[in-house]
Short mmCIF file of C-alpha atoms in Angstrom, two decimals:
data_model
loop_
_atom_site.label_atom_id
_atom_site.label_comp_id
_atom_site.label_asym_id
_atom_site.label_seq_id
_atom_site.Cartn_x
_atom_site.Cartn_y
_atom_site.Cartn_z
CA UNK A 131 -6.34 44.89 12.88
CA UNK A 132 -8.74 44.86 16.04
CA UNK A 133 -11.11 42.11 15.91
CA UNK A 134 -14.85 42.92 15.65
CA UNK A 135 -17.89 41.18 17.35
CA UNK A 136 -20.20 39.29 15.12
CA UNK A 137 -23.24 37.40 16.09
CA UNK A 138 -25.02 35.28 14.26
CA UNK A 139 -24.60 31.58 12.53
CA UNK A 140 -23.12 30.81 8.97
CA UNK A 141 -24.61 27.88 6.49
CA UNK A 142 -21.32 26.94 5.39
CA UNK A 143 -21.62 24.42 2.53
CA UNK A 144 -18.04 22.86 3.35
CA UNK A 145 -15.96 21.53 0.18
CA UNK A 146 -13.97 18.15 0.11
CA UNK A 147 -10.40 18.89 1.03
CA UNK A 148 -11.28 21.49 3.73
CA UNK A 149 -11.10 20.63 7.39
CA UNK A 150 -13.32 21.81 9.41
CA UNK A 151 -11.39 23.84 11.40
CA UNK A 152 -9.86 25.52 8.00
CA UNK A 153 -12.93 26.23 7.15
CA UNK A 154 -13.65 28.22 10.15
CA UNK A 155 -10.52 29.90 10.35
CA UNK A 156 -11.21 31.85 6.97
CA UNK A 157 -14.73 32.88 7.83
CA UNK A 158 -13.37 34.10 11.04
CA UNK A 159 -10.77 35.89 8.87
CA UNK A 160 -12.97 37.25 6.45
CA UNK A 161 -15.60 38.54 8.88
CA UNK A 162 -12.53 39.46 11.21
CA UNK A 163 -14.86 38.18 13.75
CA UNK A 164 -13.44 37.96 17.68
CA UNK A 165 -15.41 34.55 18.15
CA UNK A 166 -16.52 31.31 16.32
CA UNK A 167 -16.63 27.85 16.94
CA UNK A 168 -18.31 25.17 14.60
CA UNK A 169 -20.81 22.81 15.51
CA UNK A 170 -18.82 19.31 14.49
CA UNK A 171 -16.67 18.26 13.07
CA UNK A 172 -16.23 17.50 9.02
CA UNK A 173 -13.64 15.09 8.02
CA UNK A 174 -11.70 17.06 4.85
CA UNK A 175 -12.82 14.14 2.94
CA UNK A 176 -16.26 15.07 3.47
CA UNK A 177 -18.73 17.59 1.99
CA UNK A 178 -21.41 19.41 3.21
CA UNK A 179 -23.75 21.81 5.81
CA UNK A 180 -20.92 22.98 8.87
CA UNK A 181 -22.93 25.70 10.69
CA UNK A 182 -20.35 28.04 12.30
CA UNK A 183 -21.42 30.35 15.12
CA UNK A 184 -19.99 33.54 15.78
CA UNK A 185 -20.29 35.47 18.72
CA UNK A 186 -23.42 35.00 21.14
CA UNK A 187 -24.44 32.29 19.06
CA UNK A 188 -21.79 30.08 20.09
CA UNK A 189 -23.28 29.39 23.36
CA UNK A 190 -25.94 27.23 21.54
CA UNK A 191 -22.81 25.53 19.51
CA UNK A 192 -22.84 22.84 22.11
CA UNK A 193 -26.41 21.57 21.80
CA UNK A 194 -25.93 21.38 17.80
CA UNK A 195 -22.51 19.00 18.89
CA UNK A 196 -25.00 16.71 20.76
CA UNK A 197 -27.42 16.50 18.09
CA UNK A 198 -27.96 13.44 16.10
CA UNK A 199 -26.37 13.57 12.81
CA UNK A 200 -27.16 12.81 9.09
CA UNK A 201 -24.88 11.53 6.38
CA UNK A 202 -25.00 10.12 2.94
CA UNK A 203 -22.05 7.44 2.68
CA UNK A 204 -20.88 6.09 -0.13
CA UNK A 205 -18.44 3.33 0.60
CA UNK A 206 -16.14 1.85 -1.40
CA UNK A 207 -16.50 -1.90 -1.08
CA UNK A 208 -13.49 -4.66 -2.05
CA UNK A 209 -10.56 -1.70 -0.87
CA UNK A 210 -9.38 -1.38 2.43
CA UNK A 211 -6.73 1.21 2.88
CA UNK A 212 -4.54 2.78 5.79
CA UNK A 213 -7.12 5.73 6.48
CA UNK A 214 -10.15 3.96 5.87
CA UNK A 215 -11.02 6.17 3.06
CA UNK A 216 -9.71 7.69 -0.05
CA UNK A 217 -7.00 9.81 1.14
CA UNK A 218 -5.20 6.28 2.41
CA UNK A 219 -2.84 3.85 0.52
CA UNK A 220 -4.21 1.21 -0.49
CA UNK A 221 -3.67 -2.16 1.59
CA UNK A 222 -5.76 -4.92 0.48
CA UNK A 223 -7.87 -5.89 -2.37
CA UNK A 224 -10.82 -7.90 -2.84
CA UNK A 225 -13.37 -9.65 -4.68
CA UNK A 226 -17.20 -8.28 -3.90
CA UNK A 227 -19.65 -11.71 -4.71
CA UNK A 228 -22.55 -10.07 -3.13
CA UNK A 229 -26.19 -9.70 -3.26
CA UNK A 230 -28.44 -7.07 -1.95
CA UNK A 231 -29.97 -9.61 0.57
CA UNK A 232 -26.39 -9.99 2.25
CA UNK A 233 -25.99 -6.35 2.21
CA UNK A 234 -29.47 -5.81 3.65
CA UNK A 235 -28.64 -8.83 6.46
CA UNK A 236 -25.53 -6.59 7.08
CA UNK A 237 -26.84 -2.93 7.63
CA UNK A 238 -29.43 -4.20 10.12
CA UNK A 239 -26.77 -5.69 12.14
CA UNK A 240 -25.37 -2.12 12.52
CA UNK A 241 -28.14 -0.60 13.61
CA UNK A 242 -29.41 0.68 16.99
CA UNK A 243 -26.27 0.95 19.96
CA UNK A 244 -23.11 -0.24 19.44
CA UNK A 245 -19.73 -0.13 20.63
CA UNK A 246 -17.48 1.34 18.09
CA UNK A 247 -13.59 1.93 18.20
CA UNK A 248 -12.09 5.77 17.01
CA UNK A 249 -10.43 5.59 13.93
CA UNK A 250 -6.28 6.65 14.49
CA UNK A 251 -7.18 9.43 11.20
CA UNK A 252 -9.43 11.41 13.36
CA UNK A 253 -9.15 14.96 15.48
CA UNK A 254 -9.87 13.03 19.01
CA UNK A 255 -7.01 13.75 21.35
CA UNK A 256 -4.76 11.67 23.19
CA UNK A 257 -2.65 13.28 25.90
CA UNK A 258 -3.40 16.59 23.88
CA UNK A 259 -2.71 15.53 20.52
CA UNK A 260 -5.10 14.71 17.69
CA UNK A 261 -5.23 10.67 17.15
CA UNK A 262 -4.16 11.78 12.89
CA UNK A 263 -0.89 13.26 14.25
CA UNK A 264 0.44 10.15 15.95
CA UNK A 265 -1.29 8.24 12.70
CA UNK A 266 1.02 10.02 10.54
CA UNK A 267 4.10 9.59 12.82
CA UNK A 268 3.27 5.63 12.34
CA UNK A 269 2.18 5.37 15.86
CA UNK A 270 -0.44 3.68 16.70
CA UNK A 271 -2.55 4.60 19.78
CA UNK A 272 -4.72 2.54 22.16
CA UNK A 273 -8.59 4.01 21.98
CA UNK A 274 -11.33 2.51 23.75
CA UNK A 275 -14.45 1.84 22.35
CA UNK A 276 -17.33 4.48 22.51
CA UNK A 277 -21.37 3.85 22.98
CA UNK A 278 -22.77 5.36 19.47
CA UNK A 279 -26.30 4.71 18.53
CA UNK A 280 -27.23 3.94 14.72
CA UNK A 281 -30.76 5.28 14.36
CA UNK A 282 -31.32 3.95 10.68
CA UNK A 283 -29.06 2.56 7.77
CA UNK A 284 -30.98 2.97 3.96
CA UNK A 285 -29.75 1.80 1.07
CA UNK A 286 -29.87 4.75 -1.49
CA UNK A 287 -28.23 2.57 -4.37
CA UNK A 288 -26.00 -0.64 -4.23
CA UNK A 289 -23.87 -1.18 -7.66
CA UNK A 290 -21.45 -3.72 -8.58
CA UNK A 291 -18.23 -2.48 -5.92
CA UNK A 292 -19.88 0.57 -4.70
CA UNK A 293 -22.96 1.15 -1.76
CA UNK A 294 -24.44 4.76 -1.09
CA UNK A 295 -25.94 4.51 2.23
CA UNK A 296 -28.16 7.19 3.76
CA UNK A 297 -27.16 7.22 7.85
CA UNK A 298 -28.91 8.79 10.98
CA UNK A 299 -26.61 8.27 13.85
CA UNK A 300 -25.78 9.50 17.38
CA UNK A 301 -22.66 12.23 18.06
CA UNK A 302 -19.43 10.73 17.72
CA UNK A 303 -20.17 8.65 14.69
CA UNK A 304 -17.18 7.98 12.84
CA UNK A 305 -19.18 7.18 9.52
CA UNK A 306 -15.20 5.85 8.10
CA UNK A 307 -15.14 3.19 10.89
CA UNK A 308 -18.79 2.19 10.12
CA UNK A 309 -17.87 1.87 6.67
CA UNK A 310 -14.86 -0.49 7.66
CA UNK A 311 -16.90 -2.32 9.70
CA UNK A 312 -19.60 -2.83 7.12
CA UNK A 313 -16.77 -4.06 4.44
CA UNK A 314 -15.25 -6.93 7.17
CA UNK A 315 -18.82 -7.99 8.03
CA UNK A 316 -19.44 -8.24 4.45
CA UNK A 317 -16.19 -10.58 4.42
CA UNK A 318 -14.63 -8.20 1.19
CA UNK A 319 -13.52 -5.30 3.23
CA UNK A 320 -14.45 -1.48 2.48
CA UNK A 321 -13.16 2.11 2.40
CA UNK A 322 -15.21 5.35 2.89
CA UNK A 323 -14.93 6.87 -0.42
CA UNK A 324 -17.89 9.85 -0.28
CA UNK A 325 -19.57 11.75 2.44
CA UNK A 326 -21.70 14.71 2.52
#
């Protein structure tokens, strides 16, 4: 079946367990577009807005990639697993003894630039393979840190074991590492259990 050209951008409202570039592989299917790219990536864990640009409008694909993003995080805290989120096994567990103050002294130590390590369960490439297939292999790959910026960390509720966090962050985020980061600064370690 020839391929037709279609311009224009797509709201997708992504589901958890969809990658990203799943999800655009079926709307480029069902439109049986010649074109598409999305602008960022989704982990499958997460849910939400993934515009996808078809035709023309992928030339302005890019400038949506450097855009700041927005995410609501809800993390997990006292569980540390293998991903860093739910779709890992389980490797630690820990008691969470804290208080809103320590969580508050926490978040603002994460915010503004910062120098932040890619997670091996991600899509960047290494020698032109994606960091998750070496991860699953059980190789482990050497990744430099990256300059991200964290505009703003809110607390949108805090709950015996489990912190919803509204973040506004630079591109290339990874909002699983920041979660990890949070739960070992917090001393009871953390996983990324929501996103959207």
């Amino acid at each position: 079946m020839t391929r037709r050209a279609v311009h224009g951008v797509l709201l997708l409202d992504k589901p958890v367990g969809l990658s990203s570039n799943h999800a655009l592989q079926r709307a480029k299917r069902l439109l049986n577009a010649e074109k598409a790219g999305h602008t960022g990536t989704l982990d499958p864990l997460a849910s939400g807005l993934l515009p996808i640009c078809f035709g023309a409008a992928t030339k302005f694909s890019q400038a949506s990639l450097e855009a700041d993003k927005r995410y609501t995080a809800t993390i997990g805290l006292g569980v540390t697993t293998t991903t860093g989120d739910l779709e890992g096994s389980r490797l630690e567990e820990r008691p969470v003894d804290i208080d809103r103050a320590a969580v508050d002294g926490v978040l603002a130590r994460f915010t503004g630039p910062l120098d932040q390590r890619p997670p091996m369960h991600s899509a960047l490439k290494h020698e032109g393979r994606a960091l998750y297939e070496y991860a699953r292999e059980g190789i482990e790959v050497e990744r430099a840190a990256r300059r991200i910026t964290i505009h703003a960390i809110e607390v949108l509720s805090f709950e015996g074991a489990t912190l919803v966090i509204d973040v506004r962050c630079s591109k290339g985020t990874y909002i699983r590492t920041l979660a990890e980061d949070i739960g070992a600064a917090l001393g009871c370690g953390a996983h990324l259990a929501a996103l959207r």
